[in-house]
Amino acid sequence: MAKLKIITVVIDPAMYERFFSLNPVLKGCDLVSIDNRQFNRGLPIIYNELIARYLDEDCWLLFVHEDYEIKAGLSVVDTLDKTHVYGTFGLNFENNSPAPYGRHICSNKDGSRAVEVGHVVSQPVAVQTLDCQSILVHTTLLHKNPQLRFDERLTFDLYAEDFCINAKHKLGITSMVFPLTFQHYSHGSITDRYHSGLRYLAEKYPDVAVAGSCSFIGGRSADLEKYFVYGVGQVQPKPASPTFLSRLKGYLGRFRRGHYNP
């Protein structure tokens, strides 16, 4: 398998041990854990530090949340083009609605209220944004593009979406969802911090409008909201689309990326 470092910021050592240290699927992988309990630093700061640490190594860096369980082998990484950014769940705006890619199970921390979400992908699919749950990037791409870094003004929300927008609109780099079997133990609610991040990204990218897991992102988001309105706990399409609602199962709008700092 390609050289791969799986990087996780930890505030729950028991969860990390269960999903990473003791996960037989990850046997032989280089696991890198950062204990964030004392200082609770923003993830982009930590991720950028680790990029700097490993930049001169020829390897993949997989940044994943501690509540993310990989359930099948990562041999697919061997087949990926190193010139793209990857993740396992992402969004496009298609047919006037957000379209989620990367079939997986999402649940509460204890595994309850589990639902399957996202279109199944058998090969990499280009998306507008990736979700913060997982980001995969090769050091050669980071080395060639010093501007391809995480925005440290974002702490626990929207940093992956920003990474994708910056990659595409500033650097011409495509983000893609690659196939992987996993479960994400992270239902939750959108916080004020998330809305603050949206305002910041609207100013940073005034001419952009893309679909994200919980909202449209960018200064032209209102252009897309004419067709679809995200809700907290449910989706509210305009006009109504029962098929789409059934497919998402209420996932968009209640998915939470800020669980590191509740």
Coordinates of N, CA, C and O in Angstrom, one line a residue, residues 11 36 39-43 155-157 191 193 256-262:
I11 N -9.5 14.2 21.6 CA -9.9 14.7 22.9 C -10.6 13.6 23.6 O -10.9 13.7 24.8
N36 N -5.3 16.9 22.1 CA -5.7 18.3 22.1 C -6.6 18.7 23.3 O -7.2 19.7 23.4
F39 N -5.2 22.1 25.4 CA -5.2 23.5 24.8 C -6.4 23.7 23.8 O -6.7 24.8 23.5
N40 N -7.0 22.6 23.4 CA -8.1 22.7 22.5 C -7.9 23.7 21.3 O -8.6 24.6 21.0
R41 N -6.8 23.5 20.6 CA -6.4 24.3 19.5 C -7.2 24.0 18.3 O -7.7 22.9 18.1
G42 N -7.4 25.0 17.4 CA -8.1 24.8 16.2 C -7.4 23.8 15.3 O -6.2 23.7 15.2
L43 N -8.2 23.0 14.7 CA -7.6 21.9 13.8 C -6.8 22.4 12.7 O -5.7 21.8 12.4
T155 N -11.6 27.3 13.0 CA -11.1 26.5 14.1 C -11.6 25.0 14.0 O -10.8 24.1 13.9
F156 N -12.9 24.8 14.0 CA -13.4 23.5 14.0 C -14.5 23.3 13.0 O -15.0 22.2 12.9
D157 N -14.8 24.3 12.2 CA -15.9 24.2 11.2 C -15.3 24.7 9.9 O -14.6 25.7 9.9
T191 N -23.7 25.4 15.1 CA -23.4 26.3 16.2 C -23.2 27.7 15.6 O -23.1 28.0 14.4
R193 N -20.6 29.4 16.0 CA -19.3 29.4 15.4 C -19.4 29.1 13.9 O -18.6 29.6 13.1
R256 N -23.0 17.8 11.9 CA -22.2 18.7 12.7 C -20.7 18.4 12.5 O -20.2 17.3 12.6
R257 N -19.9 19.5 12.2 CA -18.5 19.3 12.1 C -17.8 19.9 13.3 O -16.6 19.8 13.5
G258 N -18.5 20.5 14.3 CA -17.9 21.2 15.4 C -17.8 20.4 16.6 O -17.7 21.0 17.7
H259 N -17.8 19.1 16.6 CA -17.8 18.3 17.8 C -16.6 18.3 18.6 O -16.6 17.9 19.7
Y260 N -15.5 18.9 18.1 CA -14.3 19.0 18.9 C -14.4 20.0 20.0 O -13.6 20.0 20.9
N261 N -15.3 21.0 19.9 CA -15.4 22.1 20.8 C -16.8 22.4 21.1 O -17.3 23.4 20.7
P262 N -17.5 21.4 21.8 CA -18.9 21.6 22.0 C -19.3 22.7 22.9 O -18.5 23.2 23.7

